[in-house]
Coordinates of C-alpha atoms and ligand atoms in Angstrom, one line a residue:
Chain A
M23 CA -7.3 -4.3 -35.3
A24 CA -9.2 -6.1 -32.7
V25 CA -10.0 -4.8 -29.2
L26 CA -8.7 -6.6 -26.1
V27 CA -10.7 -6.8 -23.0
I28 CA -9.0 -7.7 -19.7
A29 CA -11.3 -10.0 -17.7
E30 CA -12.0 -9.4 -14.1
H31 CA -12.8 -12.6 -12.2
D32 CA -12.1 -14.6 -9.1
N33 CA -10.5 -17.6 -10.8
Q34 CA -13.9 -19.2 -11.0
V35 CA -16.4 -16.9 -12.6
L36 CA -16.2 -13.6 -14.5
K37 CA -17.3 -10.5 -12.6
T38 CA -20.3 -8.7 -14.1
S39 CA -17.9 -5.8 -14.8
T40 CA -16.2 -7.9 -17.5
L41 CA -19.5 -8.3 -19.3
N42 CA -20.1 -4.5 -19.2
T43 CA -16.6 -4.0 -20.5
I44 CA -17.2 -6.3 -23.5
T45 CA -20.3 -4.3 -24.4
A46 CA -18.2 -1.1 -24.4
A47 CA -15.5 -2.9 -26.5
Q48 CA -18.2 -3.8 -29.1
K49 CA -19.0 -0.1 -29.6
I50 CA -15.4 0.4 -30.8
N51 CA -14.9 -2.7 -33.0
N52 CA -16.8 -5.8 -33.8
E53 CA -13.8 -8.0 -33.1
V54 CA -13.3 -8.4 -29.4
H55 CA -10.9 -10.7 -27.7
L56 CA -10.9 -11.5 -24.0
I57 CA -7.7 -12.1 -22.0
I58 CA -8.0 -14.1 -18.8
L59 CA -5.1 -14.4 -16.4
G60 CA -5.4 -16.4 -13.2
K61 CA -4.8 -19.7 -11.5
D62 CA -6.6 -22.9 -12.4
I63 CA -8.8 -21.1 -14.9
Q64 CA -9.4 -24.0 -17.3
T65 CA -13.1 -24.1 -16.5
L66 CA -13.4 -20.3 -16.5
S67 CA -11.8 -20.0 -19.9
D68 CA -13.8 -22.8 -21.4
T69 CA -17.1 -21.3 -20.3
S70 CA -16.0 -17.8 -21.4
K71 CA -15.8 -19.1 -25.0
S72 CA -19.5 -19.0 -25.2
I73 CA -19.8 -15.3 -24.4
H74 CA -21.7 -13.6 -27.1
L75 CA -19.6 -11.3 -29.2
I76 CA -16.2 -12.7 -28.2
S77 CA -14.2 -14.2 -31.0
K78 CA -11.1 -15.3 -29.1
V79 CA -10.2 -16.1 -25.5
L80 CA -6.6 -15.7 -24.5
K81 CA -5.6 -17.5 -21.4
C82 CA -2.6 -17.4 -19.1
D83 CA -2.8 -19.9 -16.3
N84 CA -0.2 -19.9 -13.5
E85 CA -0.3 -20.2 -9.8
K86 CA 1.5 -16.9 -9.4
L87 CA -1.4 -15.2 -11.0
E88 CA -3.8 -16.3 -8.3
N89 CA -4.0 -12.9 -6.6
F90 CA -3.9 -10.6 -9.6
L91 CA -0.8 -8.6 -8.5
P92 CA -0.4 -5.9 -11.1
E93 CA 3.4 -6.2 -11.0
I94 CA 3.0 -9.7 -12.4
L95 CA -0.1 -9.2 -14.7
A96 CA 1.1 -6.1 -16.5
P97 CA 4.1 -7.4 -18.4
I98 CA 2.1 -10.4 -19.7
I99 CA -0.7 -8.2 -20.9
V100 CA 1.7 -5.7 -22.4
K101 CA 3.2 -8.3 -24.7
T102 CA -0.2 -9.3 -26.0
A103 CA -1.4 -5.7 -26.2
L104 CA 1.0 -4.9 -29.0
S105 CA -1.3 -6.4 -31.6
Y106 CA -4.4 -4.6 -30.5
S107 CA -5.8 -1.1 -31.2
H108 CA -7.5 -0.8 -27.8
V109 CA -7.1 -2.5 -24.5
I110 CA -10.0 -2.0 -22.1
A111 CA -10.5 -2.9 -18.4
P112 CA -13.4 -2.1 -16.1
A113 CA -12.8 1.0 -13.8
S114 CA -13.1 -1.3 -10.8
T115 CA -10.4 -1.4 -8.2
F116 CA -9.0 -4.3 -10.2
G117 CA -8.8 -2.3 -13.4
K118 CA -7.6 0.9 -11.7
N119 CA -4.8 -0.9 -10.1
L120 CA -3.7 -2.7 -13.2
L121 CA -4.2 -0.6 -16.4
P122 CA -2.0 2.4 -15.5
R123 CA 1.0 0.0 -15.1
I124 CA 0.4 -1.1 -18.7
S125 CA 0.2 2.6 -19.7
A126 CA 3.6 3.2 -18.2
L127 CA 5.1 0.2 -19.9
L128 CA 3.7 1.1 -23.3
D129 CA 4.4 4.9 -22.8
T130 CA 0.8 5.6 -23.6
T131 CA -1.8 7.8 -21.8
Q132 CA -4.8 6.0 -20.5
V133 CA -8.3 7.4 -20.5
S134 CA -10.0 6.6 -17.2
D135 CA -13.5 5.9 -16.2
I136 CA -15.3 6.3 -19.6
I137 CA -19.1 6.6 -19.5
G138 CA -19.7 7.0 -23.2
I139 CA -18.1 6.1 -26.5
E140 CA -18.6 8.4 -29.5
N141 CA -16.3 6.6 -31.9
E142 CA -13.0 4.6 -31.7
N143 CA -11.1 7.7 -30.7
T144 CA -13.6 9.9 -28.9
F145 CA -14.7 9.2 -25.4
I146 CA -16.9 10.8 -22.7
R147 CA -15.7 10.8 -19.1
P148 CA -16.9 12.7 -16.0
I149 CA -14.4 14.9 -14.2
Y150 CA -14.7 16.8 -10.9
A151 CA -16.9 14.1 -9.3
G152 CA -19.3 14.2 -12.3
N153 CA -19.9 17.9 -12.1
A154 CA -18.4 18.3 -15.5
I155 CA -18.4 16.0 -18.5
S156 CA -15.3 15.9 -20.7
H157 CA -15.2 14.8 -24.3
V158 CA -11.7 13.6 -25.1
Q159 CA -9.9 12.3 -28.2
T160 CA -7.0 10.0 -28.2
N161 CA -5.2 8.7 -31.2
Q162 CA -2.3 6.6 -29.9
E163 CA -1.0 3.4 -31.4
I164 CA -2.6 1.5 -28.6
N165 CA -5.5 3.1 -26.7
L166 CA -5.9 2.2 -23.1
L167 CA -9.3 2.7 -21.6
T168 CA -11.0 1.9 -18.3
I169 CA -14.8 2.0 -18.6
R170 CA -17.3 2.6 -15.8
P171 CA -19.3 -0.7 -15.7
S172 CA -22.6 0.9 -14.6
S173 CA -22.6 3.0 -17.8
F174 CA -22.7 0.0 -20.1
E175 CA -25.2 -2.9 -20.3
K176 CA -23.8 -6.3 -19.7
C177 CA -23.4 -8.5 -22.7
E178 CA -25.0 -11.9 -23.2
N179 CA -23.2 -14.7 -21.6
S180 CA -24.1 -17.3 -24.2
G181 CA -24.3 -17.9 -27.9
G182 CA -20.7 -17.3 -28.7
E183 CA -18.1 -19.7 -30.2
A184 CA -14.7 -18.2 -29.4
T185 CA -11.4 -19.9 -30.0
L186 CA -9.1 -20.5 -27.1
E187 CA -5.4 -19.6 -27.2
E188 CA -2.9 -20.1 -24.5
I189 CA -0.3 -17.3 -23.9
P190 CA 3.0 -17.8 -22.1
F191 CA 3.5 -16.8 -18.5
I192 CA 6.3 -14.3 -17.9
D193 CA 7.8 -14.3 -14.4
S194 CA 8.5 -10.8 -13.0
E195 CA 9.8 -11.8 -9.6
A196 CA 7.4 -9.4 -7.9
K197 CA 8.6 -8.0 -4.5
T198 CA 5.0 -7.8 -3.4
H199 CA 3.3 -10.7 -1.6
F200 CA -0.3 -11.4 -1.0
V201 CA -1.2 -11.9 2.6
S202 CA -4.9 -12.1 2.8
K203 CA -8.2 -10.8 1.6
E204 CA -11.2 -10.1 3.8
V205 CA -14.2 -10.5 1.6
S206 CA -17.6 -9.8 2.9
K207 CA -20.0 -12.6 2.4
S208 CA -23.5 -11.8 1.6
D209 CA -26.4 -13.4 -0.2
R210 CA -27.6 -10.1 -1.5
P211 CA -27.0 -9.0 -5.1
E212 CA -23.7 -7.4 -5.9
L213 CA -23.7 -3.6 -5.3
G214 CA -22.2 -2.7 -8.7
S215 CA -24.9 -4.6 -10.8
A216 CA -28.0 -4.8 -8.5
R217 CA -31.3 -3.7 -9.9
I218 CA -32.2 -2.0 -6.6
V219 CA -29.8 -0.4 -4.1
V220 CA -30.7 0.7 -0.6
S221 CA -28.0 3.0 0.9
G222 CA -27.6 4.3 4.4
G223 CA -25.7 7.3 5.7
R224 CA -24.7 8.9 9.0
G225 CA -28.4 9.3 9.8
L226 CA -28.5 5.6 10.8
E227 CA -26.3 6.4 13.8
N228 CA -24.6 3.0 14.3
S229 CA -24.0 -0.4 12.9
D230 CA -26.9 -2.0 14.8
N231 CA -29.3 0.3 13.1
F232 CA -28.0 -0.8 9.7
K233 CA -30.0 -4.0 10.3
L234 CA -33.1 -2.0 9.5
L235 CA -31.6 -1.3 6.1
Y236 CA -30.7 -4.9 5.6
D237 CA -34.3 -5.9 6.3
L238 CA -35.5 -3.4 3.8
A239 CA -32.9 -4.6 1.2
D240 CA -34.0 -8.2 1.7
K241 CA -37.6 -7.3 1.1
L242 CA -36.7 -5.7 -2.2
N243 CA -34.0 -8.2 -3.1
A244 CA -31.7 -5.2 -3.2
A245 CA -28.0 -4.6 -2.6
V246 CA -26.9 -2.5 0.3
G247 CA -24.8 0.7 -0.1
A248 CA -23.5 3.4 2.2
S249 CA -22.1 6.9 2.3
R250 CA -18.5 7.6 3.2
A251 CA -19.6 9.0 6.5
A252 CA -21.3 5.7 7.4
V253 CA -18.2 3.7 6.4
D254 CA -15.8 6.1 8.2
S255 CA -17.9 5.8 11.3
G256 CA -17.6 2.0 11.2
Y257 CA -21.2 1.3 10.6
I258 CA -20.4 -0.9 7.6
G259 CA -17.4 -2.0 5.5
N260 CA -15.6 0.0 2.9
E261 CA -16.8 -2.2 0.0
Y262 CA -20.3 -0.7 0.4
Q263 CA -19.3 2.9 -0.1
V264 CA -20.9 4.6 -3.0
G265 CA -19.4 7.8 -4.5
Q266 CA -16.5 9.6 -6.0
T267 CA -14.0 7.6 -4.0
G268 CA -16.2 4.5 -3.7
K269 CA -18.3 2.5 -6.1
M270 CA -20.3 3.9 -9.0
V271 CA -23.8 2.5 -9.3
A272 CA -26.7 3.1 -11.6
P273 CA -29.6 0.8 -10.5
E274 CA -33.2 1.1 -11.6
L275 CA -34.0 2.2 -8.0
Y276 CA -31.7 3.8 -5.5
I277 CA -33.1 4.5 -2.0
A278 CA -30.9 6.9 0.0
V279 CA -31.7 6.8 3.7
G280 CA -30.2 9.3 6.1
I281 CA -27.8 10.6 3.5
S282 CA -27.4 14.3 3.0
G283 CA -26.4 14.2 -0.6
A284 CA -22.9 15.6 -0.8
I285 CA -21.6 16.0 -4.3
Q286 CA -19.0 13.2 -3.7
H287 CA -21.9 10.9 -2.9
L288 CA -24.0 12.0 -5.8
A289 CA -21.1 11.3 -8.1
G290 CA -21.6 7.6 -7.5
M291 CA -25.4 7.3 -7.8
K292 CA -27.0 10.2 -9.7
E293 CA -27.2 8.1 -12.9
S294 CA -29.7 5.8 -11.2
K295 CA -33.0 5.6 -13.0
V296 CA -35.3 6.3 -10.0
I297 CA -33.9 7.9 -6.9
V298 CA -35.8 7.9 -3.5
A299 CA -34.5 10.1 -0.7
I300 CA -35.6 9.6 2.9
N301 CA -34.3 12.4 5.2
K302 CA -35.7 14.3 8.1
D303 CA -34.1 17.5 6.9
L304 CA -36.2 19.1 4.1
E305 CA -33.1 21.2 3.1
A306 CA -30.9 18.2 2.5
P307 CA -29.4 18.4 -1.1
I308 CA -30.3 14.8 -1.8
F309 CA -33.8 16.0 -2.4
N310 CA -32.5 18.0 -5.4
V311 CA -31.8 14.8 -7.3
A312 CA -34.6 12.6 -5.9
D313 CA -37.6 11.6 -8.0
Y314 CA -39.5 10.9 -4.8
G315 CA -38.6 12.6 -1.6
L316 CA -39.9 11.7 1.8
S317 CA -39.2 14.1 4.6
S318 CA -39.5 11.9 7.7
D319 CA -37.6 10.2 10.5
L320 CA -36.0 7.1 9.0
F321 CA -36.6 5.1 12.1
Q322 CA -40.3 5.5 11.6
A323 CA -40.3 5.4 7.8
I324 CA -38.3 2.2 7.2
P325 CA -40.4 -0.1 9.4
E326 CA -43.5 1.4 7.7
I327 CA -42.1 0.7 4.2
I328 CA -41.4 -2.8 5.2
K329 CA -44.9 -3.2 6.3
E330 CA -46.3 -1.7 3.1
L331 CA -44.2 -4.0 1.0
D332 CA -45.5 -7.0 3.0
L333 CA -49.0 -5.9 2.3
L334 CA -48.3 -5.5 -1.4
N335 CA -46.8 -9.0 -1.5
Q336 CA -49.9 -10.4 0.2
I337 CA -52.2 -8.7 -2.4
D338 CA -50.0 -9.9 -5.2
S339 CA -50.0 -13.5 -4.1
Chain B
M244 CA 42.5 4.5 20.2
K245 CA 39.0 3.3 20.0
L246 CA 37.0 4.0 17.0
V247 CA 33.2 4.1 17.1
Y248 CA 31.3 3.7 13.8
F249 CA 27.9 5.1 13.6
I250 CA 25.7 3.6 11.0
E251 CA 23.1 6.2 10.2
I252 CA 20.0 4.7 8.8
Q253 CA 18.4 7.0 6.4
M254 CA 14.7 6.8 5.4
K255 CA 13.5 9.5 3.1
V256 CA 9.9 9.9 2.3
L257 CA 8.6 11.8 -0.7
V258 CA 5.0 13.0 -0.9
A259 CA 3.4 14.1 -4.1
V260 CA 0.9 17.0 -3.6
K261 CA -1.5 18.3 -6.2
R262 CA -3.1 21.7 -6.0
V263 CA -6.8 21.3 -6.9
V264 CA -10.1 23.2 -6.6
D265 CA -11.2 22.8 -3.0
Y266 CA -13.7 20.0 -2.6
K267 CA -16.3 22.3 -1.2
V268 CA -16.4 24.6 -4.2
Q269 CA -19.3 24.1 -6.6
I270 CA -17.3 24.1 -9.8
R271 CA -18.4 26.0 -13.0
V272 CA -17.8 24.9 -16.6
K273 CA -16.2 27.7 -18.7
S274 CA -18.6 29.3 -21.1
D275 CA -16.4 28.4 -24.1
N276 CA -16.5 24.7 -23.0
S277 CA -12.8 24.5 -22.9
G278 CA -12.6 23.4 -19.3
V279 CA -13.6 24.1 -15.7
E280 CA -13.1 27.6 -14.2
T281 CA -10.1 27.6 -11.8
Q282 CA -9.4 31.3 -11.7
N283 CA -10.6 33.1 -8.5
V284 CA -11.8 29.9 -6.9
K285 CA -10.5 28.4 -3.6
M286 CA -7.7 26.0 -4.2
S287 CA -6.4 23.4 -1.7
V288 CA -4.3 20.3 -1.3
N289 CA -5.9 17.4 -3.1
P290 CA -7.7 15.6 -0.1
P291 CA -6.0 12.2 -0.2
D292 CA -2.6 13.9 -0.6
E293 CA -3.3 15.4 2.9
N294 CA -3.5 11.8 4.1
A295 CA -0.1 11.1 2.4
I296 CA 1.4 14.2 4.1
E297 CA 0.0 13.1 7.5
E298 CA 1.4 9.6 7.1
A299 CA 4.8 10.9 6.2
V300 CA 4.9 13.3 9.1
K301 CA 3.8 10.4 11.4
L302 CA 6.6 8.2 10.2
K303 CA 9.0 10.9 11.0
E304 CA 7.6 11.4 14.5
Q305 CA 7.8 7.7 15.1
G306 CA 11.5 7.8 14.2
I307 CA 11.0 5.7 11.1
A308 CA 11.5 8.4 8.5
T309 CA 14.5 10.7 8.8
E310 CA 13.4 13.2 6.2
T311 CA 10.2 14.2 4.5
I312 CA 9.9 16.1 1.2
A313 CA 6.8 17.3 -0.6
I314 CA 6.7 17.9 -4.3
S315 CA 4.2 19.6 -6.5
I316 CA 4.1 20.0 -10.2
G317 CA 2.3 23.0 -11.7
E318 CA 2.1 26.7 -11.8
D319 CA 3.9 29.0 -9.4
K320 CA 0.9 29.1 -7.1
C321 CA 1.5 25.5 -6.2
Q322 CA 3.8 27.0 -3.6
D323 CA 0.8 27.4 -1.4
V324 CA 0.1 23.7 -1.1
L325 CA 3.8 23.1 -0.5
R326 CA 3.7 25.7 2.4
T327 CA 0.6 23.9 3.7
S328 CA 2.5 20.6 3.6
M329 CA 5.4 22.1 5.5
A330 CA 3.1 23.6 8.0
M331 CA 1.7 20.1 8.6
G332 CA 5.3 19.0 9.3
I333 CA 7.0 18.2 6.0
D334 CA 10.7 19.2 6.2
R335 CA 11.3 20.7 2.7
S336 CA 9.7 21.0 -0.7
I337 CA 10.3 21.0 -4.4
L338 CA 8.2 22.8 -6.9
V339 CA 8.4 21.7 -10.5
K340 CA 7.1 24.6 -12.5
S341 CA 4.9 23.9 -15.5
Q342 CA 2.6 26.3 -17.2
N343 CA 0.4 23.6 -18.7
S344 CA -1.4 21.0 -16.7
L345 CA 0.1 17.6 -17.3
E346 CA -1.4 14.2 -17.9
P347 CA -0.7 11.5 -15.3
L348 CA 2.0 9.9 -17.5
A349 CA 3.9 13.2 -17.7
V350 CA 3.4 13.8 -13.9
A351 CA 4.8 10.3 -13.2
K352 CA 7.8 10.9 -15.5
T353 CA 8.5 14.2 -13.7
L354 CA 8.3 12.5 -10.3
K355 CA 10.7 9.8 -11.6
K356 CA 13.3 12.4 -12.5
I357 CA 13.1 14.0 -9.1
I358 CA 13.2 10.6 -7.4
E359 CA 16.4 9.6 -9.3
K360 CA 18.0 12.7 -7.8
E361 CA 16.6 12.6 -4.3
K362 CA 16.6 8.8 -3.9
P363 CA 13.7 8.5 -1.4
D364 CA 12.9 5.1 0.1
L365 CA 9.2 5.6 0.1
V366 CA 6.8 7.6 -2.2
L367 CA 3.4 8.5 -0.8
M368 CA 0.7 10.0 -2.9
G369 CA -3.1 10.3 -3.1
K370 CA -5.1 7.6 -4.7
Q371 CA -6.8 10.0 -7.0
A372 CA -6.9 13.7 -7.8
I373 CA -10.4 15.0 -7.3
D374 CA -10.2 17.3 -10.3
D375 CA -9.4 14.9 -13.1
D376 CA -10.4 11.7 -11.2
S377 CA -7.8 9.8 -13.1
N378 CA -6.5 7.5 -10.5
Q379 CA -3.3 6.6 -12.4
T380 CA -0.2 8.5 -11.4
G381 CA 1.0 6.3 -8.5
Q382 CA 0.5 3.1 -10.5
I383 CA 2.4 4.6 -13.5
L384 CA 5.2 5.8 -11.3
S385 CA 5.6 2.5 -9.6
A386 CA 5.9 0.8 -13.0
L387 CA 8.4 3.4 -14.3
L388 CA 10.6 2.9 -11.3
N389 CA 10.0 -0.9 -11.2
W390 CA 9.1 -0.5 -7.5
P391 CA 6.4 -2.4 -5.6
Q392 CA 2.9 -0.8 -5.9
G393 CA 0.4 -0.5 -3.1
C394 CA -2.7 1.3 -4.1
F395 CA -5.7 2.7 -2.2
I396 CA -4.2 1.9 1.2
S397 CA -6.1 2.4 4.5
S398 CA -3.3 1.2 6.8
L399 CA 0.5 1.1 6.7
K400 CA 3.0 -0.6 9.0
I401 CA 6.8 -0.5 8.4
E402 CA 8.9 -2.9 10.4
D403 CA 12.6 -3.0 9.5
K404 CA 12.4 -3.1 5.7
K405 CA 9.1 -4.9 5.6
V406 CA 6.1 -2.9 4.6
L407 CA 2.6 -4.2 5.5
I408 CA -0.4 -2.5 3.9
S409 CA -4.2 -2.9 3.8
R410 CA -5.8 -1.9 0.5
E411 CA -9.4 -1.0 0.0
V412 CA -10.7 -3.1 -2.9
D413 CA -14.2 -3.6 -4.3
E414 CA -14.6 -6.9 -2.4
G415 CA -13.3 -5.6 0.9
I416 CA -9.8 -5.3 2.3
E417 CA -6.7 -6.9 0.8
K418 CA -3.5 -7.2 2.8
L419 CA -0.1 -7.2 1.1
E420 CA 3.5 -7.4 2.3
T421 CA 6.2 -5.7 0.4
S422 CA 9.6 -4.0 0.7
L423 CA 11.2 -0.6 0.3
P424 CA 11.5 1.3 -1.9
A425 CA 7.9 1.4 -2.8
V426 CA 5.1 3.6 -4.1
L427 CA 1.9 3.8 -2.1
T428 CA -1.3 5.6 -2.8
C429 CA -3.5 6.7 0.1
D430 CA -7.2 6.5 0.7
L431 CA -8.9 9.1 2.9
R432 CA -9.4 6.4 5.6
L433 CA -5.6 6.0 6.1
N434 CA -5.5 8.6 8.9
T435 CA -6.9 11.9 10.0
P436 CA -4.8 14.8 8.6
R437 CA -3.8 17.3 11.3
F438 CA -4.6 21.0 11.0
A439 CA -1.6 23.3 10.7
S440 CA -1.2 25.4 13.8
L441 CA -0.5 29.1 13.4
P442 CA 3.1 28.8 14.8
N443 CA 3.7 26.0 12.4
I444 CA 2.4 28.0 9.5
M445 CA 4.9 30.7 10.5
K446 CA 7.7 28.2 10.7
A447 CA 6.8 26.7 7.4
K448 CA 7.5 30.0 5.7
K449 CA 11.2 29.6 6.6
K450 CA 11.5 25.9 5.4
P451 CA 13.4 25.4 2.2
L452 CA 11.4 25.4 -1.1
E453 CA 13.4 24.6 -4.2
A454 CA 11.9 25.5 -7.6
I455 CA 12.8 23.7 -10.8
E456 CA 11.7 24.5 -14.4
I457 CA 10.1 21.4 -15.9
E458 CA 12.0 22.1 -19.2
T459 CA 15.3 21.4 -17.5
L460 CA 14.2 17.8 -16.7
D461 CA 14.2 16.9 -20.4
I462 CA 11.1 14.7 -20.5
D463 CA 8.2 14.4 -22.9
I464 CA 5.3 16.3 -21.5
E465 CA 3.3 16.7 -24.7
P466 CA -0.4 15.8 -24.0
K467 CA -1.5 12.7 -25.8
I468 CA -5.2 13.2 -25.1
K469 CA -7.1 16.2 -26.6
T470 CA -10.0 17.7 -24.7
L471 CA -12.6 18.5 -27.4
K472 CA -15.1 20.0 -25.0
V473 CA -16.2 20.1 -21.4
I474 CA -19.9 20.5 -20.7
D475 CA -22.3 20.5 -17.8
P476 CA -23.7 17.2 -16.8
P477 CA -27.4 16.6 -17.7
T478 CA -29.7 17.8 -14.9
R479 CA -32.3 15.5 -13.5
K480 CA -35.8 16.6 -13.9
A481 CA -37.4 17.8 -10.7
G482 CA -39.0 15.2 -8.5
V483 CA -41.9 15.3 -6.1
M484 CA -42.2 15.1 -2.3
V485 CA -44.5 12.4 -1.1
K486 CA -46.6 13.0 2.0
D487 CA -46.2 9.6 3.5
V488 CA -44.8 6.0 3.2
K489 CA -48.1 4.8 1.6
E490 CA -47.9 7.3 -1.2
L491 CA -44.2 6.5 -1.7
V492 CA -44.8 2.8 -2.1
Q493 CA -47.8 3.3 -4.3
K494 CA -45.8 5.6 -6.6
L495 CA -42.9 3.2 -6.8
K496 CA -45.2 0.5 -7.8
N497 CA -47.7 2.1 -10.1
E498 CA -45.9 5.2 -11.4
A499 CA -42.2 4.3 -11.6
K500 CA -42.9 0.6 -11.8
V501 CA -39.7 -0.3 -10.1
I502 CA -40.9 -2.5 -7.3
Ligands
FAD665 C1 -12.3 13.9 -1.5 C2 -13.6 13.4 -0.9 C3 -14.1 12.2 -1.4 C4 -15.3 11.8 -0.9 N1 -15.9 10.7 -1.4 C5 -17.1 10.3 -0.9 C6 -17.7 9.1 -1.5 O1 -17.2 8.4 -2.4 N2 -19.0 8.8 -1.0 C7 -19.6 9.5 0.0 O2 -20.7 9.2 0.3 N3 -19.0 10.6 0.5 C8 -17.8 11.0 0.1 N4 -17.2 12.0 0.7 C9 -17.8 12.6 1.9 C10 -18.9 13.6 1.6 O3 -18.4 14.9 1.4 C11 -19.9 13.7 2.8 O4 -19.2 14.0 3.9 C12 -20.6 12.3 3.1 O5 -21.2 11.8 1.9 C13 -21.7 12.6 4.1 O6 -22.3 11.4 4.4 P1 -23.8 11.3 5.0 O7 -24.7 12.0 4.0 O8 -24.1 10.0 5.4 O9 -23.6 12.2 6.3 P2 -24.2 13.6 6.7 O10 -23.8 14.6 5.7 O11 -23.9 13.8 8.1 O12 -25.8 13.5 6.5 C14 -26.6 12.7 7.4 C15 -28.0 13.0 6.9 O13 -28.9 12.1 7.7 C16 -30.0 12.9 8.0 N5 -30.6 12.2 9.2 C17 -30.1 12.2 10.4 N6 -30.9 11.5 11.2 C18 -32.0 11.1 10.5 C19 -33.1 10.4 10.8 N7 -33.4 9.9 12.0 N8 -34.1 10.2 9.9 C20 -33.8 10.7 8.6 N9 -32.7 11.4 8.3 C21 -31.8 11.6 9.2 C22 -29.6 14.3 8.2 O14 -30.6 15.2 8.0 C23 -28.5 14.4 7.2 O15 -29.0 14.9 6.0 C24 -16.0 12.5 0.2 C25 -15.4 13.7 0.7 C26 -14.2 14.1 0.1 C27 -13.6 15.4 0.7
AMP666 N1 0.6 17.9 -10.7 C1 0.8 17.1 -9.6 N2 1.8 17.4 -8.7 C2 2.0 16.6 -7.7 N3 1.4 15.4 -7.5 C3 0.5 15.1 -8.4 C4 0.1 15.9 -9.5 N4 -0.8 15.2 -10.2 C5 -1.1 14.1 -9.6 N5 -0.3 14.0 -8.5 C6 -0.3 12.9 -7.5 O1 -0.9 11.7 -8.0 C7 -2.1 11.3 -7.3 C8 -3.1 10.7 -8.2 O2 -3.5 11.6 -9.2 P1 -4.3 11.2 -10.5 O3 -3.7 10.0 -11.1 O4 -4.3 12.4 -11.4 O5 -5.7 10.9 -10.0 C9 -2.5 12.6 -6.6 O6 -3.2 12.3 -5.4 C10 -1.1 13.2 -6.2 O7 -0.5 12.6 -5.1

């Protein structure tokens, strides 16, 4: 039986997490279908047909689906899910909010936040903030999985020729109503999929000082991240938090600035390829996971790095 | 004769509290790779569950909630997290005794049974247990009850029967309006949990704690997922300290080739 991937999108474009999820689905079975639920998603569904590796796109278009309330989405997906062996969603706040509802309605146990797939029944997932790795086996009629996007490459967005099928909307009379969404606007790359991430912690002391970090990020075309302490202190919004209770990232380069390296923070970034730590405390645990450590005052180091990068750019050009 | 009718408005809040290895403990994988060592390590209330407790107690103090109940499912020792909850201000507790640790689906089914009996108007829980990191139970429970779901909340306002919440999502903050009864899961940013004072710890010892055997609830708690092995995460190879910014930038460019 085929594998069903639940698309995460904003009614206009697919989120990168969807492309990561499709790659994970491919490791289970060659036949992967994509289900897209939303409002005014004709264009989105049409363009999704060309995603490499997808053989069918299922679409449910209704104005009540605009804000992705799980109470409305779940019953529709459940009906479709019955003809699949696996249903997979990204372990983003979208997927985490939605898939367990489907698990309840199907009376099936979901496996959360998978980082590796051994075979169609055996999955690898971190527990205890990544301080232990669990290999689990599930052999249910329908297997529900959320996968950690940063652990799977994104698939090609072109070359496919999927068919498009419309599925009926089911009205669930949800008692929950969408009020608003405060979305931070930024021209920087998306934190979850950026090649370089520059993260700041309590060491930055206030939100004004975060500008230093933004300058560095812009020089490197990097996304900005933060520790929970920085978010809790109001230096930056919650959507930037990296860690056990924030986002999971695995960029090629992660630069931790003024972050001590608590296990809950490491949980979200220690899969990064290259880690740089800048901290004035030589004993800070972040140095234990860093490939390159710089023991220095960040207020001195960051402007210097920016200067060095400018120099490099001059030489290169 | 004049008759006065009192309409008593009841608002019961139920809080689900999990007993987990304290977040400060450096955990150890068992040598037979069957799991993580939980014997003789410090155990505590799952951190976001403390936020759920705090919120429930605040609702009572504000006169919105009339009764607060904590519930924990697990071994006998879960009594300690229930006593902690009551020391923080929860009125009474229920312990559902289970020898084996349960999957989120089984936990949610157990909670549902208790909810059918206690009939709370609001269920508060943590967004995620920091041991299994499943992040499922609240969502499952909400679906089983067919109640509104509000996950990862960082603010809560209850006016009459209207419930206003802010949810922390990947893009920022989402605001929703819903109604009671509802299931809400709490983020650590919802509030700052209070410390239990010594007099309150003493008082909590006298608060009611009811114990129920899970077998008497007649639910399917068989695990559906099998743990094959639990292993240590791969360690990163030791890095180097650079002496200054110049060396750092050179190494990133020429050695790591990432900039
Ligand atoms: C259940 C739970 C979940 C959690 N989830 C997360 C999570 O998802 N993500 C997360 O990040 N945290 C999380 N935390 C919090 C975590 O435990 C730490 O408290 C937090 O990561 C600390 O943030 P920090 O490193 O910025 O602050 P601190 O630990 O205060 O460290 C600040 C660092 O900055 C350095 N510094 C200060 N000034 C300078 C300077 N001028 N130049 C250079 N260095 C300087 C200091 O030496 C210090 O090492 C969680 C905690 C719990 C209990
Ligand atoms: N054994 C349990 N007893 C009481 N509450 C639990 C239990 N397991 C999970 N919960 C609740 O469900 C939340 C989410 O847990 P999880 O889905 O396992 O990440 C926790 O924060 C608790 O509020």
